[in-house]
PDB file of C-alpha atoms and ligand atoms in Angstrom:
ATOM      1  CA  MET A 227     108.799  96.807 105.840  1.00  0.00           C
ATOM      2  CA  SER A 228     110.752  99.991 106.431  1.00  0.00           C
ATOM      3  CA  SER A 229     109.079 103.335 106.792  1.00  0.00           C
ATOM      4  CA  ARG A 230     111.677 105.587 105.212  1.00  0.00           C
ATOM      5  CA  ASN A 231     109.177 107.431 103.066  1.00  0.00           C
ATOM      6  CA  ASN A 232     111.364 110.009 101.445  1.00  0.00           C
ATOM      7  CA  PRO A 233     109.453 112.034  98.867  1.00  0.00           C
ATOM      8  CA  ASN A 234     112.702 113.800  97.937  1.00  0.00           C
ATOM      9  CA  ARG A 235     113.772 110.693  96.041  1.00  0.00           C
ATOM     10  CA  ILE A 236     110.810 111.013  93.703  1.00  0.00           C
ATOM     11  CA  LYS A 237     111.360 112.826  90.430  1.00  0.00           C
ATOM     12  CA  SER A 238     108.379 114.971  89.434  1.00  0.00           C
ATOM     13  CA  HIS A 239     108.927 114.663  85.694  1.00  0.00           C
ATOM     14  CA  ARG A 240     108.785 110.895  85.403  1.00  0.00           C
ATOM     15  CA  SER A 241     106.291 108.095  85.937  1.00  0.00           C
ATOM     16  CA  TYR A 242     106.726 105.086  88.143  1.00  0.00           C
ATOM     17  CA  THR A 243     105.253 101.611  88.227  1.00  0.00           C
ATOM     18  CA  VAL A 244     103.877 100.237  91.504  1.00  0.00           C
ATOM     19  CA  ILE A 245     107.036  98.121  91.924  1.00  0.00           C
ATOM     20  CA  GLU A 246     109.322 101.078  91.259  1.00  0.00           C
ATOM     21  CA  VAL A 247     107.499 103.189  93.843  1.00  0.00           C
ATOM     22  CA  SER A 248     107.707 100.392  96.401  1.00  0.00           C
ATOM     23  CA  GLU A 249     111.460  99.991  95.820  1.00  0.00           C
ATOM     24  CA  LEU A 250     112.098 103.718  95.822  1.00  0.00           C
ATOM     25  CA  LEU A 251     110.295 104.323  99.106  1.00  0.00           C
ATOM     26  CA  GLY A 252     110.986 100.988 100.768  1.00  0.00           C
ATOM     27  CA  VAL A 253     107.319 100.054 101.135  1.00  0.00           C
ATOM     28  CA  HIS A 254     105.399  96.936 100.143  1.00  0.00           C
ATOM     29  CA  PRO A 255     103.775  96.988  96.666  1.00  0.00           C
ATOM     30  CA  LYS A 256     100.497  96.320  98.486  1.00  0.00           C
ATOM     31  CA  THR A 257     100.960  99.601 100.319  1.00  0.00           C
ATOM     32  CA  VAL A 258     101.322 101.402  96.998  1.00  0.00           C
ATOM     33  CA  ARG A 259      98.139  99.749  95.708  1.00  0.00           C
ATOM     34  CA  ASN A 260      96.379 100.847  98.903  1.00  0.00           C
ATOM     35  CA  TRP A 261      97.513 104.389  98.203  1.00  0.00           C
ATOM     36  CA  ILE A 262      95.974 104.153  94.732  1.00  0.00           C
ATOM     37  CA  ARG A 263      92.741 102.956  96.337  1.00  0.00           C
ATOM     38  CA  ALA A 264      93.025 105.784  98.850  1.00  0.00           C
ATOM     39  CA  GLY A 265      93.180 108.371  96.093  1.00  0.00           C
ATOM     40  CA  LEU A 266      96.696 108.367  94.594  1.00  0.00           C
ATOM     41  CA  PRO A 267      96.052 109.239  90.923  1.00  0.00           C
ATOM     42  CA  ILE A 268      97.272 106.896  88.186  1.00  0.00           C
ATOM     43  CA  ALA A 269      98.300 108.059  84.716  1.00  0.00           C
ATOM     44  CA  ASP A 270      95.723 105.910  82.906  1.00  0.00           C
ATOM     45  CA  GLU A 271      93.986 102.550  83.168  1.00  0.00           C
ATOM     46  CA  LYS A 272      96.642 100.717  81.137  1.00  0.00           C
ATOM     47  CA  ARG A 273      98.904  98.058  82.619  1.00  0.00           C
ATOM     48  CA  PRO A 274     101.342  98.376  84.139  1.00  0.00           C
ATOM     49  CA  LEU A 275      99.808 101.133  86.229  1.00  0.00           C
ATOM     50  CA  LEU A 276     101.899 104.269  86.028  1.00  0.00           C
ATOM     51  CA  ILE A 277     102.043 106.833  88.772  1.00  0.00           C
ATOM     52  CA  ASP A 278     103.136 110.356  87.992  1.00  0.00           C
ATOM     53  CA  GLY A 279     106.061 111.441  90.172  1.00  0.00           C
ATOM     54  CA  ALA A 280     104.467 114.834  90.828  1.00  0.00           C
ATOM     55  CA  ASP A 281     101.185 113.219  91.922  1.00  0.00           C
ATOM     56  CA  LEU A 282     103.059 110.850  94.191  1.00  0.00           C
ATOM     57  CA  LYS A 283     104.887 113.700  95.898  1.00  0.00           C
ATOM     58  CA  ILE A 284     101.648 115.570  96.585  1.00  0.00           C
ATOM     59  CA  PHE A 285      99.960 112.433  97.822  1.00  0.00           C
ATOM     60  CA  LEU A 286     102.754 111.642 100.274  1.00  0.00           C
ATOM     61  CA  LYS A 287     102.775 115.200 101.526  1.00  0.00           C
ATOM     62  CA  LEU A 288      99.014 115.055 102.193  1.00  0.00           C
ATOM     63  CA  LYS A 289      99.379 111.649 103.764  1.00  0.00           C
ATOM     64  CA  ARG A 290     101.904 112.988 106.248  1.00  0.00           C
ATOM     65  CA  LYS A 291      99.535 115.800 107.139  1.00  0.00           C
ATOM     66  CA  THR A 292      96.814 113.224 107.744  1.00  0.00           C
ATOM     67  CA  TYR A 293      98.883 111.667 110.484  1.00  0.00           C
ATOM     68  CA  MET A 294      99.493 115.025 112.047  1.00  0.00           C
ATOM     69  CA  HIS A 295      95.794 115.805 112.052  1.00  0.00           C
ATOM     70  CA  LYS A 296      93.951 114.555 115.070  1.00  0.00           C
ATOM     71  CA  CYS A 297      90.828 112.891 113.764  1.00  0.00           C
ATOM     72  CA  GLU A 298      88.279 111.656 116.244  1.00  0.00           C
ATOM     73  CA  PRO A 299      87.845 107.869 115.981  1.00  0.00           C
ATOM     74  CA  HIS A 300      84.640 108.335 113.989  1.00  0.00           C
ATOM     75  CA  GLU A 301      86.129 110.984 111.700  1.00  0.00           C
ATOM     76  CA  MET A 302      88.226 110.484 108.589  1.00  0.00           C
ATOM     77  CA  TYR A 303      90.624 112.872 106.952  1.00  0.00           C
ATOM     78  CA  CYS A 304      89.220 114.044 103.620  1.00  0.00           C
ATOM     79  CA  PHE A 305      91.898 114.873 101.039  1.00  0.00           C
ATOM     80  CA  LYS A 306      89.541 117.171  99.192  1.00  0.00           C
ATOM     81  CA  CYS A 307      88.242 119.136 102.180  1.00  0.00           C
ATOM     82  CA  LYS A 308      91.729 118.927 103.740  1.00  0.00           C
ATOM     83  CA  GLN A 309      90.264 118.379 107.175  1.00  0.00           C
ATOM     84  CA  PRO A 310      88.707 115.641 109.282  1.00  0.00           C
ATOM     85  CA  GLN A 311      85.134 114.961 108.219  1.00  0.00           C
ATOM     86  CA  LEU A 312      82.353 112.653 109.227  1.00  0.00           C
ATOM     87  CA  PRO A 313      81.773 109.831 106.770  1.00  0.00           C
ATOM     88  CA  ASP A 314      78.292 109.420 105.367  1.00  0.00           C
ATOM     89  CA  ALA A 315      76.800 106.696 107.588  1.00  0.00           C
ATOM     90  CA  GLU A 316      75.137 104.953 104.639  1.00  0.00           C
ATOM     91  CA  SER A 317      78.449 104.495 102.826  1.00  0.00           C
ATOM     92  CA  LEU A 318      80.430 103.424 105.873  1.00  0.00           C
ATOM     93  CA  ARG A 319      82.207 100.060 105.541  1.00  0.00           C
ATOM     94  CA  PHE A 320      84.669  98.174 107.681  1.00  0.00           C
ATOM     95  CA  ILE A 321      87.024  95.703 106.023  1.00  0.00           C
ATOM     96  CA  ALA A 322      88.781  93.229 108.296  1.00  0.00           C
ATOM     97  CA  LYS A 323      92.580  93.282 108.188  1.00  0.00           C
ATOM     98  CA  PRO A 324      95.190  91.163 109.972  1.00  0.00           C
ATOM     99  CA  ALA A 325      96.352  91.974 113.489  1.00  0.00           C
ATOM    100  CA  GLY A 326      92.955  93.104 114.772  1.00  0.00           C
ATOM    101  CA  MET A 327      92.802  96.027 112.386  1.00  0.00           C
ATOM    102  CA  ALA A 328      90.134  97.148 109.976  1.00  0.00           C
ATOM    103  CA  VAL A 329      90.005  99.611 107.129  1.00  0.00           C
ATOM    104  CA  MET A 330      87.186 102.072 107.598  1.00  0.00           C
ATOM    105  CA  THR A 331      85.927 103.536 104.323  1.00  0.00           C
ATOM    106  CA  GLY A 332      83.150 105.932 103.559  1.00  0.00           C
ATOM    107  CA  TYR A 333      82.222 108.975 101.550  1.00  0.00           C
ATOM    108  CA  CYS A 334      82.908 112.381 103.045  1.00  0.00           C
ATOM    109  CA  CYS A 335      79.563 113.840 104.123  1.00  0.00           C
ATOM    110  CA  GLU A 336      80.667 117.279 102.854  1.00  0.00           C
ATOM    111  CA  CYS A 337      82.074 116.639  99.383  1.00  0.00           C
ATOM    112  CA  GLY A 338      81.335 112.956  98.692  1.00  0.00           C
ATOM    113  CA  CYS A 339      85.004 112.047  98.267  1.00  0.00           C
ATOM    114  CA  LEU A 340      85.958 108.509  99.271  1.00  0.00           C
ATOM    115  CA  ALA A 341      88.090 108.477 102.403  1.00  0.00           C
ATOM    116  CA  ASN A 342      89.539 105.653 104.424  1.00  0.00           C
ATOM    117  CA  LYS A 343      91.694 104.963 107.409  1.00  0.00           C
ATOM    118  CA  TYR A 344      92.928 102.159 109.620  1.00  0.00           C
ATOM    119  CA  VAL A 345      91.056 101.535 112.841  1.00  0.00           C
ATOM    120  CA  SER A 346      91.133  98.814 115.455  1.00  0.00           C
ATOM    121  CA  TRP A 347      88.337  96.238 115.337  1.00  0.00           C
ATOM    122  CA  ARG A 348      87.740  97.056 118.991  1.00  0.00           C
ATOM    123  CA  ASP A 349      86.573 100.513 117.957  1.00  0.00           C
ATOM    124  CA  VAL A 350      84.263  99.434 115.127  1.00  0.00           C
ATOM    125  CA  ASP A 351      81.212  99.136 117.390  1.00  0.00           C
ATOM    126  CA  SER A 352      81.639 102.496 119.057  1.00  0.00           C
ATOM    127  CA  ILE A 353      82.398 104.227 115.738  1.00  0.00           C
ATOM    128  CA  SER A 354      79.242 102.767 114.196  1.00  0.00           C
ATOM    129  CA  GLN A 355      77.189 103.831 117.180  1.00  0.00           C
ATOM    130  CA  LYS A 356      78.623 107.324 117.138  1.00  0.00           C
ATOM    131  CA  LEU A 357      77.626 107.680 113.521  1.00  0.00           C
ATOM    132  CA  GLY A 358      74.146 106.395 114.347  1.00  0.00           C
ATOM    133  CA  ARG A 359      74.513 103.391 112.181  1.00  0.00           C
ATOM    134  CA  LYS A 360      73.074  99.960 112.813  1.00  0.00           C
ATOM    135  CA  LEU A 361      75.397  97.155 111.832  1.00  0.00           C
ATOM    136  CA  PRO A 362      74.141  95.274 108.801  1.00  0.00           C
ATOM    137  CA  LYS A 363      74.074  91.474 108.908  1.00  0.00           C
ATOM    138  CA  ALA A 364      77.275  91.089 106.939  1.00  0.00           C
ATOM    139  CA  GLU A 365      79.286  92.796 109.645  1.00  0.00           C
ATOM    140  CA  LYS A 366      77.591  91.289 112.662  1.00  0.00           C
ATOM    141  CA  HIS A 367      79.540  88.040 112.691  1.00  0.00           C
ATOM    142  CA  LEU A 368      82.768  90.005 112.940  1.00  0.00           C
ATOM    143  CA  ASN A 369      81.733  91.381 116.309  1.00  0.00           C
ATOM    144  CA  LEU A 370      81.266  88.077 118.100  1.00  0.00           C
TER     145      LEU A 370
HETATM  146 ZN1   ZN B 165      85.388 116.057 101.784  1.00  0.00          ZN
END
């Protein structure tokens, strides 16, 4: 997977399918679907999913800013608030990913927007503790 995300190759006045976006930017189609889950708007619910070029450009621009922002481990960057925010502890979830990673998702405690980010499984315990959250049963076995 290359990382040559070049928003300049995106044309604002046309729509792209997931595959087209992945080919254009040299990313895996799964990555594009993750972006959609992370808040990249889609034109409508019809298949194939169409992504507006203008939306995609904005999303990538925000995404780059996210990486520049220094979030604390227990904070997540909220696209709506445009700053790191604490996730609502009740909504906090960790989804196991390969290579010892996890996706941390939760609703922004300020605006209620869904935010997510990649964290290391090693940090899941300390993040949960910081947010004052007891691990529910479903997640316990992942901490053995
Ligand atoms: Zn927010």
